[in-house]
Amino acid sequence: TKTILTIHDSASIRQMVAMTLTGAGLDVLEAGNGQEGYDVATANTVHAILTDLNMPVLNGIEFIKKYRQHPSSKGIPIILLTTEQKTAPMLAQR
């Protein structure tokens, strides 16, 4: 079974994503902010990560930058899932 980490500061969004993923037969780990997500991701085997953009403590971009420095991040896909309505300036520059 594959394990997916979902990182979002909204508990209801985390629950919705977790319900969808577990319904598809996946195991789900949850974190409420980027730092908590980093701690969970580096302490467990994860096969993919879904992260929000705007979160307290460590936002999605900061999480990705920090996690990509860790050896366990190699080859792990990360999807930035956000409820933002405007394109984030840091993403539009790419």
Coordinates of N, CA, C and O in Angstrom, one line a residue:
T1 N 0.8 -1.2 0.0 CA 0.0 0.0 0.0 C 0.9 1.2 0.0 O 1.9 1.3 0.7
K2 N 0.5 2.2 -0.8 CA 1.2 3.5 -0.9 C 0.7 4.4 0.2 O -0.4 4.4 0.6
T3 N 1.7 5.2 0.7 CA 1.3 6.2 1.8 C 1.5 7.6 1.2 O 2.5 8.0 0.7
I4 N 0.4 8.4 1.4 CA 0.4 9.8 0.9 C 0.3 10.7 2.2 O -0.4 10.4 3.1
L5 N 1.2 11.7 2.2 CA 1.1 12.7 3.2 C 0.4 13.9 2.7 O 0.7 14.4 1.6
T6 N -0.6 14.4 3.5 CA -1.4 15.6 3.1 C -1.1 16.6 4.2 O -1.2 16.4 5.4
I7 N -0.7 17.8 3.7 CA -0.3 18.9 4.6 C -1.2 20.1 4.3 O -1.2 20.6 3.2
H8 N -2.0 20.5 5.3 CA -3.0 21.6 5.1 C -3.4 22.1 6.5 O -3.5 21.3 7.4
D9 N -3.5 23.4 6.6 CA -3.9 23.9 7.9 C -5.4 23.8 8.2 O -5.8 24.0 9.4
S10 N -6.2 23.5 7.3 CA -7.6 23.3 7.5 C -7.9 21.8 7.7 O -7.7 21.0 6.9
A11 N -8.4 21.5 8.9 CA -8.7 20.1 9.3 C -9.7 19.5 8.3 O -9.7 18.4 8.0
S12 N -10.7 20.4 7.9 CA -11.8 19.8 7.0 C -11.2 19.5 5.7 O -11.6 18.5 5.1
I13 N -10.3 20.3 5.1 CA -9.7 19.9 3.9 C -8.8 18.7 4.0 O -8.9 17.8 3.2
R14 N -8.1 18.5 5.1 CA -7.3 17.3 5.3 C -8.2 16.1 5.4 O -7.9 15.1 4.8
Q15 N -9.3 16.2 6.1 CA -10.3 15.1 6.2 C -10.9 14.7 4.9 O -11.0 13.5 4.5
M16 N -11.2 15.7 4.0 CA -11.8 15.5 2.7 C -10.8 14.7 1.8 O -11.1 13.7 1.2
V17 N -9.5 15.2 1.8 CA -8.5 14.6 1.0 C -8.2 13.2 1.5 O -8.1 12.2 0.8
A18 N -8.1 13.0 2.9 CA -7.8 11.7 3.4 C -8.9 10.7 3.1 O -8.7 9.6 2.8
M19 N -10.2 11.2 3.2 CA -11.3 10.3 2.9 C -11.3 9.8 1.4 O -11.5 8.7 1.1
T20 N -10.9 10.8 0.5 CA -10.8 10.4 -0.9 C -9.7 9.4 -1.1 O -9.9 8.4 -1.9
L21 N -8.5 9.7 -0.5 CA -7.4 8.8 -0.8 C -7.5 7.5 -0.1 O -7.2 6.4 -0.7
T22 N -8.1 7.4 1.1 CA -8.3 6.1 1.7 C -9.3 5.3 1.0 O -9.3 4.1 0.9
G23 N -10.3 6.0 0.4 CA -11.3 5.3 -0.4 C -10.7 4.7 -1.7 O -11.3 3.8 -2.2
A24 N -9.6 5.2 -2.1 CA -8.9 4.7 -3.3 C -7.9 3.6 -2.8 O -7.1 3.2 -3.7
G25 N -7.9 3.3 -1.6 CA -7.0 2.2 -1.1 C -5.6 2.7 -0.7 O -4.7 1.8 -0.5
L26 N -5.4 3.9 -0.4 CA -4.1 4.5 0.0 C -4.1 4.7 1.5 O -5.1 5.0 2.1
D27 N -2.9 4.7 2.1 CA -2.8 5.1 3.5 C -2.5 6.6 3.5 O -1.8 7.1 2.6
V28 N -2.9 7.2 4.5 CA -2.8 8.7 4.6 C -2.2 9.1 5.9 O -2.6 8.7 7.0
L29 N -1.2 10.0 5.8 CA -0.7 10.7 7.0 C -1.1 12.1 6.9 O -1.1 12.6 5.7
E30 N -1.3 12.8 8.0 CA -1.7 14.2 7.9 C -0.8 15.1 8.8 O -0.3 14.7 9.8
A31 N -0.7 16.4 8.3 CA 0.0 17.4 9.1 C -0.7 18.7 8.9 O -1.3 19.0 7.8
G32 N -0.7 19.5 9.9 CA -1.4 20.8 9.9 C -0.6 22.0 9.5 O -1.1 23.1 9.3
N33 N 0.7 21.9 9.3 CA 1.5 23.0 8.7 C 2.8 22.4 8.1 O 3.1 21.2 8.3
G34 N 3.6 23.2 7.5 CA 4.7 22.7 6.8 C 5.8 22.1 7.6 O 6.4 21.1 7.3
Q35 N 6.0 22.7 8.8 CA 7.0 22.1 9.7 C 6.6 20.7 10.2 O 7.4 19.8 10.2
E36 N 5.3 20.6 10.6 CA 4.8 19.3 11.0 C 4.9 18.3 9.8 O 5.2 17.2 10.0
G37 N 4.6 18.8 8.6 CA 4.7 18.0 7.5 C 6.1 17.5 7.2 O 6.3 16.3 6.9
Y38 N 7.0 18.4 7.4 CA 8.5 18.0 7.2 C 8.8 16.9 8.2 O 9.5 15.9 7.9
D39 N 8.4 17.1 9.5 CA 8.7 16.1 10.5 C 8.1 14.8 10.2 O 8.7 13.7 10.4
V40 N 6.8 14.8 9.7 CA 6.2 13.5 9.4 C 6.8 12.9 8.2 O 7.1 11.7 8.1
A41 N 7.1 13.7 7.2 CA 7.7 13.2 5.9 C 9.1 12.5 6.1 O 9.4 11.5 5.5
T42 N 9.9 13.1 7.0 CA 11.2 12.6 7.2 C 11.3 11.5 8.3 O 12.3 10.7 8.3
A43 N 10.2 11.3 9.0 CA 10.1 10.2 10.0 C 9.4 9.0 9.5 O 9.4 7.9 10.1
N44 N 8.8 9.1 8.3 CA 8.0 8.0 7.8 C 8.3 7.7 6.3 O 8.9 8.6 5.6
T45 N 8.0 6.6 5.8 CA 8.1 6.4 4.3 C 6.8 6.9 3.7 O 5.7 6.4 4.0
V46 N 7.0 7.9 2.8 CA 5.8 8.4 2.0 C 6.1 8.2 0.6 O 7.3 8.2 0.1
H47 N 5.1 8.1 -0.2 CA 5.2 7.8 -1.6 C 4.8 9.0 -2.5 O 5.2 9.1 -3.6
A48 N 4.1 10.0 -1.9 CA 3.7 11.2 -2.5 C 3.3 12.2 -1.4 O 2.9 11.8 -0.3
I49 N 3.3 13.5 -1.7 CA 2.9 14.5 -0.8 C 2.0 15.5 -1.5 O 2.2 16.0 -2.6
L50 N 0.9 15.8 -0.8 CA 0.0 16.9 -1.2 C 0.1 18.0 -0.2 O -0.1 17.8 1.0
T51 N 0.5 19.2 -0.6 CA 0.7 20.3 0.4 C -0.1 21.6 -0.1 O -0.2 21.8 -1.3
D52 N -0.6 22.3 0.9 CA -1.2 23.6 0.7 C -0.1 24.6 0.5 O 1.1 24.4 0.8
L53 N -0.5 25.8 0.0 CA 0.5 26.8 -0.2 C 0.6 27.7 1.0 O 1.7 27.8 1.6
N54 N -0.5 28.3 1.5 CA -0.5 29.2 2.6 C -0.8 28.5 3.9 O -1.9 28.1 4.1
M55 N 0.2 28.4 4.8 CA 0.0 27.7 6.1 C 0.9 28.4 7.1 O 1.9 29.0 6.7
P56 N 0.6 28.3 8.4 CA 1.4 28.9 9.4 C 2.7 28.1 9.6 O 2.8 26.9 9.1
V57 N 3.6 28.6 10.2 CA 4.9 28.0 10.6 C 5.8 27.9 9.4 O 6.9 28.5 9.4
L58 N 5.5 27.1 8.4 CA 6.3 26.9 7.2 C 5.3 26.7 6.1 O 4.4 25.8 6.1
N59 N 5.3 27.6 5.1 CA 4.3 27.5 4.0 C 4.7 26.4 3.0 O 5.7 25.8 3.2
G60 N 3.9 26.2 2.0 CA 4.1 25.1 1.1 C 5.4 25.2 0.3 O 6.1 24.2 0.2
I61 N 5.7 26.4 -0.1 CA 7.0 26.6 -0.9 C 8.2 26.4 0.1 O 9.2 25.7 -0.3
E62 N 8.1 26.9 1.3 CA 9.2 26.7 2.3 C 9.3 25.2 2.6 O 10.5 24.7 2.8
F63 N 8.2 24.5 2.8 CA 8.2 23.1 3.0 C 9.0 22.4 1.9 O 9.8 21.6 2.2
I64 N 8.6 22.7 0.7 CA 9.2 22.0 -0.5 C 10.7 22.2 -0.5 O 11.5 21.3 -0.7
K65 N 11.1 23.4 -0.3 CA 12.5 23.8 -0.4 C 13.3 23.0 0.7 O 14.4 22.5 0.5
K66 N 12.7 23.0 1.9 CA 13.4 22.3 3.1 C 13.4 20.8 2.9 O 14.4 20.2 3.0
Y67 N 12.3 20.2 2.4 CA 12.2 18.8 2.3 C 13.1 18.3 1.1 O 13.7 17.3 1.3
R68 N 13.2 19.1 0.1 CA 14.1 18.7 -1.0 C 15.6 18.6 -0.6 O 16.4 18.1 -1.3
Q69 N 15.9 19.2 0.5 CA 17.3 19.1 1.0 C 17.5 17.8 1.8 O 18.7 17.5 2.0
H70 N 16.5 17.1 2.1 CA 16.6 15.9 2.9 C 16.7 14.7 1.9 O 16.0 14.6 0.9
P71 N 17.6 13.8 2.2 CA 17.9 12.6 1.3 C 16.6 11.8 1.0 O 16.5 11.2 0.0
S72 N 15.7 11.7 2.0 CA 14.5 10.9 1.8 C 13.5 11.4 0.8 O 12.6 10.8 0.4
S73 N 13.7 12.7 0.4 CA 12.8 13.3 -0.6 C 13.1 12.9 -2.0 O 12.2 13.2 -2.9
K74 N 14.2 12.2 -2.3 CA 14.5 11.9 -3.7 C 13.4 11.0 -4.3 O 13.1 10.0 -3.8
G75 N 12.9 11.5 -5.4 CA 11.9 10.8 -6.2 C 10.5 10.8 -5.7 O 9.6 10.2 -6.3
I76 N 10.3 11.6 -4.6 CA 8.9 11.7 -4.1 C 8.2 12.8 -4.7 O 8.6 14.0 -4.7
P77 N 7.1 12.5 -5.4 CA 6.3 13.6 -6.1 C 5.6 14.5 -5.0 O 5.1 14.0 -4.0
I78 N 5.6 15.8 -5.3 CA 4.9 16.7 -4.4 C 3.9 17.5 -5.3 O 4.3 18.1 -6.3
I79 N 2.7 17.5 -4.8 CA 1.6 18.3 -5.5 C 1.2 19.4 -4.6 O 0.9 19.2 -3.5
L80 N 1.3 20.6 -5.2 CA 0.8 21.8 -4.4 C -0.7 22.0 -4.7 O -1.1 22.3 -5.8
L81 N -1.5 21.7 -3.6 CA -2.9 21.8 -3.7 C -3.4 22.9 -2.8 O -3.2 22.9 -1.6
T82 N -4.0 23.9 -3.5 CA -4.4 25.1 -2.7 C -5.7 25.6 -3.1 O -6.2 25.3 -4.2
T83 N -6.4 26.3 -2.2 CA -7.7 26.9 -2.4 C -7.6 28.3 -2.8 O -8.6 29.0 -2.9
E84 N -6.3 28.8 -3.1 CA -6.1 30.2 -3.5 C -6.8 30.4 -4.8 O -6.8 29.6 -5.7
Q85 N -7.4 31.6 -5.0 CA -8.1 31.9 -6.2 C -7.2 32.6 -7.2 O -7.4 32.6 -8.4
K86 N -6.1 33.3 -6.7 CA -5.2 34.0 -7.6 C -3.9 33.1 -7.8 O -3.6 32.4 -6.8
T87 N -3.2 33.3 -8.9 CA -1.9 32.6 -9.0 C -0.9 33.2 -8.1 O -0.8 34.4 -8.0
A88 N -0.3 32.4 -7.3 CA 0.7 32.9 -6.4 C 1.9 33.5 -7.2 O 2.4 32.9 -8.1
P89 N 2.3 34.7 -6.8 CA 3.4 35.4 -7.6 C 4.6 34.5 -7.7 O 5.3 34.5 -8.8
M90 N 5.0 33.7 -6.7 CA 6.2 32.9 -6.7 C 6.0 31.7 -7.7 O 7.0 31.2 -8.3
L91 N 4.8 31.3 -8.0 CA 4.5 30.3 -9.0 C 4.4 30.8 -10.4 O 4.8 30.2 -11.3
A92 N 3.9 32.0 -10.5 CA 3.7 32.7 -11.8 C 5.1 33.0 -12.4 O 5.2 33.1 -13.7
Q93 N 6.1 33.2 -11.6 CA 7.4 33.5 -12.2 C 8.1 32.3 -12.8 O 9.1 32.5 -13.6
R94 N 7.7 31.1 -12.6 CA 8.3 29.9 -13.2 C 8.1 29.8 -14.7 O 7.3 30.2 -15.3

